[in-house]
Each structure stands twice: as C-alpha cells, then as structure tokens.
Coordinates of C-alpha atoms and ligand atoms in Angstrom, one line a residue:
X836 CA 20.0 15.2 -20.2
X837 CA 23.1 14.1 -22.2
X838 CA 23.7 10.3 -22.0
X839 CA 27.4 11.3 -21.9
X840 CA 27.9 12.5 -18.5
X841 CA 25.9 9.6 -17.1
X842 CA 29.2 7.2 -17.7
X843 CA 31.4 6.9 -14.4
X844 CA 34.3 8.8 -14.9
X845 CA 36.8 6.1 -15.7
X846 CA 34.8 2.6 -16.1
X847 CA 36.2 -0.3 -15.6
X848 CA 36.5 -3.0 -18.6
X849 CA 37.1 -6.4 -18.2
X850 CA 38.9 -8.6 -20.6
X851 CA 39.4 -12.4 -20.6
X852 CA 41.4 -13.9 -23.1
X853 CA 43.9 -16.6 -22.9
X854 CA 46.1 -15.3 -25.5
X855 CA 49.0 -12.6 -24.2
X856 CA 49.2 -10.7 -27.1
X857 CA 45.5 -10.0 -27.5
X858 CA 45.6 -9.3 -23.9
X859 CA 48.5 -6.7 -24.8
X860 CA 46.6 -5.2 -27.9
X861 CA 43.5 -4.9 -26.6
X862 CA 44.6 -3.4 -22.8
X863 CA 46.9 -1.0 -24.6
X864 CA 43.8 0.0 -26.9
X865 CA 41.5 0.9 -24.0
X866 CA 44.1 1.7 -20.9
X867 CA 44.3 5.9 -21.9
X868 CA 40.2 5.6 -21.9
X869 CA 39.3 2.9 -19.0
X870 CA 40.7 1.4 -16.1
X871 CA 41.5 -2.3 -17.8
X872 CA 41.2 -5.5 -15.6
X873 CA 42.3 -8.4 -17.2
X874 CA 42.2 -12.7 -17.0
X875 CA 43.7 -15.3 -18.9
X876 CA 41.5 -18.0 -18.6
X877 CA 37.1 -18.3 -17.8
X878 CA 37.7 -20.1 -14.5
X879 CA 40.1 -17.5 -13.7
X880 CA 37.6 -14.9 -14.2
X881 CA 34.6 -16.4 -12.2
X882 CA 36.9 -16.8 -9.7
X883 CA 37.9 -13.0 -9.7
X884 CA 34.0 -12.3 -9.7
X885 CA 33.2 -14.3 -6.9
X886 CA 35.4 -12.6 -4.7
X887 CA 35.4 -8.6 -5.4
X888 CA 32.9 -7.2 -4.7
X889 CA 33.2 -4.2 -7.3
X890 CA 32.1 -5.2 -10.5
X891 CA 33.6 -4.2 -13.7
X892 CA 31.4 -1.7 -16.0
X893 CA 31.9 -4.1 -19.0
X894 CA 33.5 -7.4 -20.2
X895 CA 35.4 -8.0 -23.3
X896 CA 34.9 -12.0 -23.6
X897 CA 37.0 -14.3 -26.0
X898 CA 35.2 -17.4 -27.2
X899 CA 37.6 -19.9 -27.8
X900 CA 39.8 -20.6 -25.0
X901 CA 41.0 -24.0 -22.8
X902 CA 38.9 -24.9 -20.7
X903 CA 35.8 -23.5 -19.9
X904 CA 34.6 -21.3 -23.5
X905 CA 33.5 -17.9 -23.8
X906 CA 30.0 -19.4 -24.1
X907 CA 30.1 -20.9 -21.0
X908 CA 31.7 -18.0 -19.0
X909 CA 28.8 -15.9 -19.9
X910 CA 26.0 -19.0 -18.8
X911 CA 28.1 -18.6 -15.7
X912 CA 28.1 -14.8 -15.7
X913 CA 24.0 -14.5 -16.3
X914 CA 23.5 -17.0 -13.3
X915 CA 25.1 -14.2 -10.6
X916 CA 22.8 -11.1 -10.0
X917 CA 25.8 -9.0 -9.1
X918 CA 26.8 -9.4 -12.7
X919 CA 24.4 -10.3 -14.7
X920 CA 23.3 -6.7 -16.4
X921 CA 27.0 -6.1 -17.0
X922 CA 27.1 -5.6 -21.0
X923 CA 29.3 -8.6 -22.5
X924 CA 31.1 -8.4 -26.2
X925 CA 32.3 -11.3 -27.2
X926 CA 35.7 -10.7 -28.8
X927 CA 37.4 -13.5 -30.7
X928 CA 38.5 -14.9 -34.2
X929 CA 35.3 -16.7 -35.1
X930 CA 33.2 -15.3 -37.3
X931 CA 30.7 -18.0 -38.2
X932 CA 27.1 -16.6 -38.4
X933 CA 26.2 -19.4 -36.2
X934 CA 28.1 -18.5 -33.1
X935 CA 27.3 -15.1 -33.6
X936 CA 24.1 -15.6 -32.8
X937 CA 24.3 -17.9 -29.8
X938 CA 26.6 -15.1 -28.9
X939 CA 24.1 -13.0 -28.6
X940 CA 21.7 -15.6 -27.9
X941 CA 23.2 -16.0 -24.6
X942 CA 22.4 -12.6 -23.7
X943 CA 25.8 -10.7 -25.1
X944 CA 25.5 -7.3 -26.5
X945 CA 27.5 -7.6 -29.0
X946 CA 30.0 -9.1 -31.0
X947 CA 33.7 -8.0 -32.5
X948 CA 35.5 -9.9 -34.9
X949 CA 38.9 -10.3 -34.9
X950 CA 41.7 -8.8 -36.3
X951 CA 40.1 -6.1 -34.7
X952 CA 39.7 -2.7 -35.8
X953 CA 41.0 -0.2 -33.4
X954 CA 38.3 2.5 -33.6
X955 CA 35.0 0.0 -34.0
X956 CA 36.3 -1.6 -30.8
X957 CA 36.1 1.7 -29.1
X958 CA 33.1 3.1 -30.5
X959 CA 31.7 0.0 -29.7
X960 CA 32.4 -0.1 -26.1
X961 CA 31.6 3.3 -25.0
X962 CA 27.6 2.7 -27.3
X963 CA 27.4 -0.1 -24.7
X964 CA 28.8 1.5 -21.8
X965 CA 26.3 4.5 -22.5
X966 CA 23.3 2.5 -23.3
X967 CA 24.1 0.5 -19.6
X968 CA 24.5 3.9 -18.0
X969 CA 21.0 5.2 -19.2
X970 CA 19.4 1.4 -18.2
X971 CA 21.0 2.6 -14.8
X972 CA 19.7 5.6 -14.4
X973 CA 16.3 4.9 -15.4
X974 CA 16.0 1.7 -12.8
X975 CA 17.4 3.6 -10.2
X976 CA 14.8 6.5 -10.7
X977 CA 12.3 4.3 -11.0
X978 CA 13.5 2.4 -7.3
X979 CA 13.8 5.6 -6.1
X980 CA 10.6 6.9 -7.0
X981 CA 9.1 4.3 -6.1
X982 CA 10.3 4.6 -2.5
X983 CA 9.6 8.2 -2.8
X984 CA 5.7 7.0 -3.6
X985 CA 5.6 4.8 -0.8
X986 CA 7.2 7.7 1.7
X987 CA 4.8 10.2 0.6
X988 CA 1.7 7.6 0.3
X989 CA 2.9 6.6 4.2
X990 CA 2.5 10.5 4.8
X991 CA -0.6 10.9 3.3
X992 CA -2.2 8.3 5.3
X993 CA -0.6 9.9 8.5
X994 CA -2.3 13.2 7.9
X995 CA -5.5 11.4 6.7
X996 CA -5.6 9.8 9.7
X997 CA -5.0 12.5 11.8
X998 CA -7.6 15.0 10.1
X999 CA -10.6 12.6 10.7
X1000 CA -9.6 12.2 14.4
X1001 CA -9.7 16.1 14.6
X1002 CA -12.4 16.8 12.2
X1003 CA -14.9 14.0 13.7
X1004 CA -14.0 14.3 17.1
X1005 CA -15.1 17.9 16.6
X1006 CA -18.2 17.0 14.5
X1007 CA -19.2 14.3 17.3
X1008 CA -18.9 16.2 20.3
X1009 CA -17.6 19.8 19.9
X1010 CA -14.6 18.5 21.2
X1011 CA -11.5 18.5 19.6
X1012 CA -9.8 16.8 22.7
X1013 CA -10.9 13.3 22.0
X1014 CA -10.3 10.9 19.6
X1015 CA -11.0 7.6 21.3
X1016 CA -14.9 6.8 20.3
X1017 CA -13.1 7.0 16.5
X1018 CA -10.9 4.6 17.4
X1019 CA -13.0 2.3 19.5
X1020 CA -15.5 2.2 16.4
X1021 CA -12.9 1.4 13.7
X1022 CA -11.7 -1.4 15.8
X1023 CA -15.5 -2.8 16.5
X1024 CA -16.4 -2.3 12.6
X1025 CA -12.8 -4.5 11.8
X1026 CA -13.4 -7.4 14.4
X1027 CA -17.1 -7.7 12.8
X1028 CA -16.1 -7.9 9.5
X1029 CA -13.2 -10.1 10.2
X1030 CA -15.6 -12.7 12.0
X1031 CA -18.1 -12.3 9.0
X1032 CA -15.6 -13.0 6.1
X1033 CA -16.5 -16.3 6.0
X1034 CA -20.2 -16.1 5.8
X1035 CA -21.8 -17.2 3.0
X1036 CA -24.2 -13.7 3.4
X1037 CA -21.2 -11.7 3.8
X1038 CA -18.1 -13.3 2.3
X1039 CA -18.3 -11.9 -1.5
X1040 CA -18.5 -8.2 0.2
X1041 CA -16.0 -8.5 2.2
X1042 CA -12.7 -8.5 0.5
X1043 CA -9.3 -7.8 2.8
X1044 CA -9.1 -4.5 0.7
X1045 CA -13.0 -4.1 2.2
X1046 CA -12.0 -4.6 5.4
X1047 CA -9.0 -2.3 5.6
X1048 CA -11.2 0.4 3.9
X1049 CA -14.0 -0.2 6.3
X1050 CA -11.9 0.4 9.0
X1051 CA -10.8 3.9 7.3
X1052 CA -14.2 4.9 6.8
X1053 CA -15.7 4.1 9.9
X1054 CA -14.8 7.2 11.7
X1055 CA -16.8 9.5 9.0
X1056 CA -20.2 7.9 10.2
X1057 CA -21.4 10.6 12.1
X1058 CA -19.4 13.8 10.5
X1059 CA -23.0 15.1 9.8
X1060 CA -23.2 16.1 13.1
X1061 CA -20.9 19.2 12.2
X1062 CA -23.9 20.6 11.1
X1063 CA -26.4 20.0 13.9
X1064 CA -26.2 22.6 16.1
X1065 CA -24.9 22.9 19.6
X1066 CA -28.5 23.7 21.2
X1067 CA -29.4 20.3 19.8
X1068 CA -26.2 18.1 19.6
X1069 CA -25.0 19.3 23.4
X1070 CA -28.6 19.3 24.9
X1071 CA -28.0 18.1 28.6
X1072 CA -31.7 16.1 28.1
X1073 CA -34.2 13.9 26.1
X1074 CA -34.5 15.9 22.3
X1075 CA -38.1 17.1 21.7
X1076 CA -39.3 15.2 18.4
X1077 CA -39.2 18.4 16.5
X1078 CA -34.9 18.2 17.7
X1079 CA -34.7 15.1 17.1
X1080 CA -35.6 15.4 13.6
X1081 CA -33.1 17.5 13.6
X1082 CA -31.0 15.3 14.6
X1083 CA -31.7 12.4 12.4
X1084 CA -30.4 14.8 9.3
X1085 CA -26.8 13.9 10.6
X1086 CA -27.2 11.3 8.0
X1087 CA -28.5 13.3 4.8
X1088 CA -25.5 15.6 6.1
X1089 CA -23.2 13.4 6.6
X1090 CA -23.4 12.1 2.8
X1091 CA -24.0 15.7 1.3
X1092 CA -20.5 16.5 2.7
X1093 CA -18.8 13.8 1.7
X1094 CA -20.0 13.8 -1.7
X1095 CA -18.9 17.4 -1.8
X1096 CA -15.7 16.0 -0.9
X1097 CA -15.6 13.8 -3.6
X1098 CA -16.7 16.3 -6.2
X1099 CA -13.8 18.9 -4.9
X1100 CA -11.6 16.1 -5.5
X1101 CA -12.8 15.4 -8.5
X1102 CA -12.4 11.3 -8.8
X1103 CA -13.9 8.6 -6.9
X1104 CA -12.1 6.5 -4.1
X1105 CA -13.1 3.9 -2.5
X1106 CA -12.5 4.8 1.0
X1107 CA -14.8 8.1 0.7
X1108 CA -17.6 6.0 -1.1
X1109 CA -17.9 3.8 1.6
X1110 CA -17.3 6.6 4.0
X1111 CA -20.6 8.6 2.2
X1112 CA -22.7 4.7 2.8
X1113 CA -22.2 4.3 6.3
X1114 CA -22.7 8.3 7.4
X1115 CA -26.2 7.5 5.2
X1116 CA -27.3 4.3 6.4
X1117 CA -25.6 3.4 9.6
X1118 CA -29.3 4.8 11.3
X1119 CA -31.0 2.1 9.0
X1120 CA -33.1 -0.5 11.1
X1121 CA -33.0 -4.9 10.5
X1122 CA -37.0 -4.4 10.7
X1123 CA -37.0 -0.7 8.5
X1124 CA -38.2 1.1 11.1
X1125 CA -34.8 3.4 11.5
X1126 CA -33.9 6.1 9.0
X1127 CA -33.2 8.2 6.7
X1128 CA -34.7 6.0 4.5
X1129 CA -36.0 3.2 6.3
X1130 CA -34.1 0.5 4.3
X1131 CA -35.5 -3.1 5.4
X1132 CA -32.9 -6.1 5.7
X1133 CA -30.6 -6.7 2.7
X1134 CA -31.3 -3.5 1.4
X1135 CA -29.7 -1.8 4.0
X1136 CA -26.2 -1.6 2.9
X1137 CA -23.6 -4.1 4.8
X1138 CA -21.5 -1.5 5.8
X1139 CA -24.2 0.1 7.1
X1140 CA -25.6 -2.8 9.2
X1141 CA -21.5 -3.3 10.6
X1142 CA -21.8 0.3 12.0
X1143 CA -24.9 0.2 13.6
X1144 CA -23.9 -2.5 16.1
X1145 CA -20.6 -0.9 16.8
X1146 CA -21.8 2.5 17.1
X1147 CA -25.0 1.3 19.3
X1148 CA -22.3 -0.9 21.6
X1149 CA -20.2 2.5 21.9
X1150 CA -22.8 5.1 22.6
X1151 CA -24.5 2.6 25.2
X1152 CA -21.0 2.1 26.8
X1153 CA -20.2 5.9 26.9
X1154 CA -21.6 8.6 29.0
X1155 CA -23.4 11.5 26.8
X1156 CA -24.2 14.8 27.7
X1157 CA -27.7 13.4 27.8
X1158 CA -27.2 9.9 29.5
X1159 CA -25.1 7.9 31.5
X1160 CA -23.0 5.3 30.3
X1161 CA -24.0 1.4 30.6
X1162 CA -22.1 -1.3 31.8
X1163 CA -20.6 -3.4 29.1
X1164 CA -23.6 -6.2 30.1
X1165 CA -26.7 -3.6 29.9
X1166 CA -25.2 -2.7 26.8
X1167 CA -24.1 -6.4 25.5
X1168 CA -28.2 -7.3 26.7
X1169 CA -29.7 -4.4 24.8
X1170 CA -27.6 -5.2 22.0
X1171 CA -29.1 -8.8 21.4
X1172 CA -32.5 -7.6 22.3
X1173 CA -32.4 -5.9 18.7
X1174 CA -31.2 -9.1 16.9
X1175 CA -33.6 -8.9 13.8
X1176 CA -35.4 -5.8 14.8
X1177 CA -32.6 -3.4 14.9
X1178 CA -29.8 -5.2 13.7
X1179 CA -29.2 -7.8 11.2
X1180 CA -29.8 -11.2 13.3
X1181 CA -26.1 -12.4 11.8
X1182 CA -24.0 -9.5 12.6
X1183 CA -25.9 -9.7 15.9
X1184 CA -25.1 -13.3 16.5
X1185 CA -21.3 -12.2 15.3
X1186 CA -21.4 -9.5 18.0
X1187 CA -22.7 -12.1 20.7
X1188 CA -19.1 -14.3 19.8
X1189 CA -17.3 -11.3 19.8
X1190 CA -18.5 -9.6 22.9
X1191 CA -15.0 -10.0 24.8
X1192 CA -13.5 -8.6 22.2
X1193 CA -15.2 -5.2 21.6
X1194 CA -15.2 -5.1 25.9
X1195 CA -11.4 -5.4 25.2
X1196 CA -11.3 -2.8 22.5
X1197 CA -13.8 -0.8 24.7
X1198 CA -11.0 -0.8 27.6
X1199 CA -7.8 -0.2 25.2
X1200 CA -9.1 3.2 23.7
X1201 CA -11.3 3.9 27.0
X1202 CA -12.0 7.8 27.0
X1203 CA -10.3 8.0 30.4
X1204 CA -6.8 7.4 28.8
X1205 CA -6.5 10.6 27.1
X1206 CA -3.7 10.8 24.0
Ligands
C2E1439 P1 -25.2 8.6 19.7 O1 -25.3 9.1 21.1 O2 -23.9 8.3 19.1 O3 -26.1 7.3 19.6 C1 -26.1 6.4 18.5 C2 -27.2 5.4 18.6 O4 -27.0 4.6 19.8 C3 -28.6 6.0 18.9 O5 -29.1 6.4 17.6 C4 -29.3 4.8 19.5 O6 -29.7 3.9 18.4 C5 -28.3 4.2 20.3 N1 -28.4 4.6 21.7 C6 -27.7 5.6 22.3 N2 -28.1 5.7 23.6 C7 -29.0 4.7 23.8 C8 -29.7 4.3 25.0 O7 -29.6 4.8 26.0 N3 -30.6 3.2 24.8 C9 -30.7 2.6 23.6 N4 -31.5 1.5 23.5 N5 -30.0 3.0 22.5 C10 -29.2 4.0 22.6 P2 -30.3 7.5 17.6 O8 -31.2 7.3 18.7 O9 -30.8 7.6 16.2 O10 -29.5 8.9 18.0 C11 -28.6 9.5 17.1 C12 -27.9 10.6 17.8 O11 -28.8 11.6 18.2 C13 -27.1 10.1 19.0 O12 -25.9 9.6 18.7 C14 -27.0 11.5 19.8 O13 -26.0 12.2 19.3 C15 -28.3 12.1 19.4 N6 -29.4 11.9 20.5 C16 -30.3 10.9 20.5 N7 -31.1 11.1 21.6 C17 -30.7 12.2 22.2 C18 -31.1 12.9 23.4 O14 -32.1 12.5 24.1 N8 -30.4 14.0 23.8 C19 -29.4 14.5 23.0 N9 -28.7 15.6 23.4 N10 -28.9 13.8 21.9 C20 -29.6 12.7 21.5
SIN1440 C1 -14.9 10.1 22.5 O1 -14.9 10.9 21.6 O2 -13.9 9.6 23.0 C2 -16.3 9.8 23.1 C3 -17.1 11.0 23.3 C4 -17.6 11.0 24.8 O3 -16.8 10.8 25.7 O4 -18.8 11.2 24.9
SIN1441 C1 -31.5 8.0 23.4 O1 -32.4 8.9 23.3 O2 -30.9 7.8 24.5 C2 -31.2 7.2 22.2 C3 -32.3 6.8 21.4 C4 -32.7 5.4 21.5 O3 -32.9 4.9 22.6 O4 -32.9 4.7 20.5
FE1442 FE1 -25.1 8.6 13.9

C-alpha cells in the first residue's frame, strides 16, 4: 500500500496570517497543489471553524499576529475534537529555539521559518499531509474492524445459541421441536445465582461474567443423554436398576463430549468449562448420596448445586414420557423437602424466595407455546 494515494485528491490547507503579502506568497505557493483557505487574523479563524463543518486537511499558523497569537490559536484549536488531529505548522519570522519548542510543545507538527523556502514548504506539507492520511487510515481500520468484531462476535453467539437449542433439545428428548426446558433452565440457573451474589458462601464465585456464563452453559447439562439410547431415554415407565445405570452415565457423557469439544477446538473457554462442570455434577447430592461421584456439600461444585434445583423444579413441573407433570406447589414442596439432603440448604432457602419467580419463568417458556 503506497502512502501516496491515501491523500484526498486535492486537500485543503489552511493559512492564517495577518500579513497580505505572506498571505499572497504562500496561497500562490500551494494554490496549483491544494485548495487554499485563508484568514487574517486567530479570532477570524476560530470563528471560520466553528461554523463549517468541513475541516481543512492542514493549517499553516503564523505566530505573531494582533490579537490572539499563533500560540493561542492552536490552545484553541486542540480544545475542539473536530479539529484537533488536524496537523498544524507554525509559519512565521521567529526563530528563537525557545518558541520553537513550545511550538511544538503545544502539539504543532512542525515548524517553518521565515523567509521561506519555496520547496521545504512544500515538501514539508505534503510529509504531514501523508503521515495524517496513514494516521487516518489506520484509525479508521481499526473502528471498522472493530465493528466488524463486534458484528461477527454478535453472529457467533446467534448461531451458538441456536446450535445448543437444536443439539440439546435433541439430546434431551429426541426431539428437535422443542427448545423451551433450555430456556426455562437458563432463566432458573440466572435468577439463583443473581439472588446468591451477595452471599458470603457464594459471592467470590459468582462474578457478573459468572453469571452470564452460567446462563450459557446451563443448557449443556444434560447433552450426555445423546448417547443413552432411545429404549432407555424414551421408556414410557419406571427404568429397571440395570437402565438406570445407564442412565446415570449421561453425566460421564456429558463431560467426555464436551471435553472432546474442547480438545477439537483446541483452547479453553470459559463457557465450555463450566458447561463440562454442570453436565458432571449437576446429579451430585447436598448429603453425597447422588452421583457420578457422590461429591458431599462444598465439594460439589457451585455450578453444579445451581443446576440441580433448577433442573429438579423443571422436570417435576414437566410431563415425561414416564410421569406426569406436578403442579408448581407439589414440585415447590418436594423441592424444600431436599433442603440439605439433596440440595445445598442455601440455594434451597434462595429457591423458597424465588419460587414466584421460577413459576413466572415456568409460564413464559411453558412447552405449550411452541416457537
Ligand atoms: P429428568 O427427567 O430431567 O429429571 C431430572 C431429575 O429430576 C431427576 O434425576 C430427579 O432428581 C428429579 N425428578 C424427576 N422426576 C421426579 C419425580 O417425579 N419425583 C422426584 N422426587 N424427583 C424427580 P434422576 O432421577 O437422576 O434422573 C435423571 C434422568 O433419568 C431423568 O432426567 C430422566 O431422563 C431419566 N429417568 C429417571 N427416571 C426415569 C424413569 O423412571 N423412566 C424414564 N424413562 N427415564 C427416567
Ligand atoms: C422441552 O424441551 O420443552 C421439555 C421437554 C418435555 O416437554 O418433556
Ligand atoms: C423418577 O424416577 O421419576 C425420578 C427419580 C427420582 O425420583 O429421584
Ligand atoms: Fe441430568
């Protein structure tokens, strides 16, 4: 990429100097190269600034002047964020050391001493014009790729989304028509975690990132049962032990997947490692009677012990091939009848404040309203 063709065609320079004949010189200098804008005096030129809305490409800035100084035109100038990245060269008869460098101190890019030579004044300008045009370009690339991230990350998420709802709902029920357990789940797992963010037990876990993860996750806790088969998964009655250690290997499989998942992908993120801890240990018992491990209190992972009362609420609530669904009390009942024998006794005494609102969520994504 040349540098060369990123300067606008004809760009516009900007010269303030109170004295006609520099005016003159300098405009007749630059007018076969630029379009040439010009104003006698710094007021006259702040003025012209705050009402056009074009701005010029680059200003050619006299110190000494009446009125306000050269100096103080370009405090002015840096002030306005319309004009501020404009390149300034200071242009004038001074060429004391000092005010050079305030010059530039004050945020000029350079400075020309006059008389002025005709060829270092235009060499000059068009280094600057070119170094502002690359600044340009590489801000705006970066604005636009950074919209561009946000698009495709927005995207990503949408098909994310989307492939869980299919992939689980097909996993849960060999059903690839429903979508709403997922969501009903999420939503429980999000109001639990919410209510326990300020628990001293809890709090240091769950982080707002934690939360909004959680509620990514959630819908992976049972994608194990993609590999339990139908004879077992869809049996229209109570599972013989034997089945139902079958069944209990959703978990194992539900972890083994993931982590396959993770290894294709080949990095870690954090929404899959939770994912993998609640498909593991959302079957994990308060009193360490559940499995596959048979984890006891703290040891049981939090996530873990968030699912368990959300998915236990949702399955009681929801007709099975192999049961009827409860009432939203039965299931509310049962639910505090495993406070510190099923469930953690403070997730359980968070569910018991937030019963309304996981009925609520029950009725918003009930699995009569279809998508
Ligand atoms: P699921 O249907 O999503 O149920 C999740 C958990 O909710 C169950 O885990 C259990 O803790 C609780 N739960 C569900 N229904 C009831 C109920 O009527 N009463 C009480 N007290 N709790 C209930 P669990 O038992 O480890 O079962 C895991 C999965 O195994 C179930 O997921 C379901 O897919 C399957 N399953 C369990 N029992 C049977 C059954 O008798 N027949 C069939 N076909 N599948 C079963
Ligand atoms: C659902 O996926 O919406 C719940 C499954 C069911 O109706 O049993
Ligand atoms: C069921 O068999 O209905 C679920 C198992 C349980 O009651 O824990
Ligand atoms: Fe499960």
């Amino acid at each position: 990429m040349s540098a060369e063709i990123l300067v606008p065609e004809k760009a516009t320079i900007f010269i303030v100097d109170d004295t006609p004949e520099n005016l003159t010189l300098v405009s007749t200098l630059l007018k076969p190269f630029y379009r040439v804008k010009v104003a006698t005096s710094g007021e006259k030129a702040l003025v012209y600034f705050a009402q056009h809305e074009a701005v010029p490409d680059l200003i050619l800035l006299d110190i000494v002047m009446p009125g306000l100084s050269g100096f103080d035109v370009i405090v002015e100038l840096k002030k306005n964020s319309k004009i501020r990245d404009i390149p300034v060269i200071f242009l004038t008869a001074m060429s004391r050391v000092e005010d050079e460098k305030k010059g530039l101190e004050l945020g000029a890019v350079d400075y020309i001493t006059k008389p002025i030579s005709p060829s270092v004044v235009l060499a000059r300008i068009k280094t600057h014009l070119q170094n502002k045009a690359v600044a340009d370009f590489l801000r705006d690339k970066n604005e636009y790729l950074e919209a561009e991230i946000a698009k495709r990350t927005e995207e990503i998420s949408a098909i994310q989304y989307v492939t869980i709802f299919a992939l689980t709902s097909l996993a849960e029920t060999r059903d690839s028509d429903t979508g709403n357990h997922i969501r009903r789940t999420q939503h429980y797992v999000k109001a639990l975690a919410k209510a326990l963010q300020t628990h001293p037990r809890f709090a240091p876990y769950l982080s707002d990132t934690m939360i909004e993860t959680l509620f990514k996750s959630a819908p992976l806790h049972d994608i194990g049962k993609v590999g339990i088969p139908d004879a077992i998964l869809l049996k229209p009655a109570k599972l013989t032990p034997e089945e139902f250690e079958i069944m209990k290997s959703h978990t194992t499989l539900g972890k083994k997947a993931i982590e396959h998942a993770e290894e294709q992908l080949g990095m870690s993120v954090a929404f899959l490692e939770v994912a993998k801890e609640i498909a593991y240990s959302h079957h994990e018992k308060w009193d360490g009677s559940g499995y596959p491990l048979g984890l006891k209190g703290d040891e049981i992972p939090i996530c873990g012990r968030l699912m368990a009362v959300a998915d236990v609420y949702d399955a009681l609530i929801t007709k099975r091939v192999y049961k009827e669904g409860f009432s939203h009390e039965k299931a509310v009942a049962i639910i505090l009848e495993g406070r510190g024998t099923h469930f953690d006794p403070d997730v359980t005494d968070a569910f018991r404040a937030l019963q309304e609102t996981f009925h609520e969520i029950a009725m918003r994504f009930s699995d009569s309203q279809r998508l």
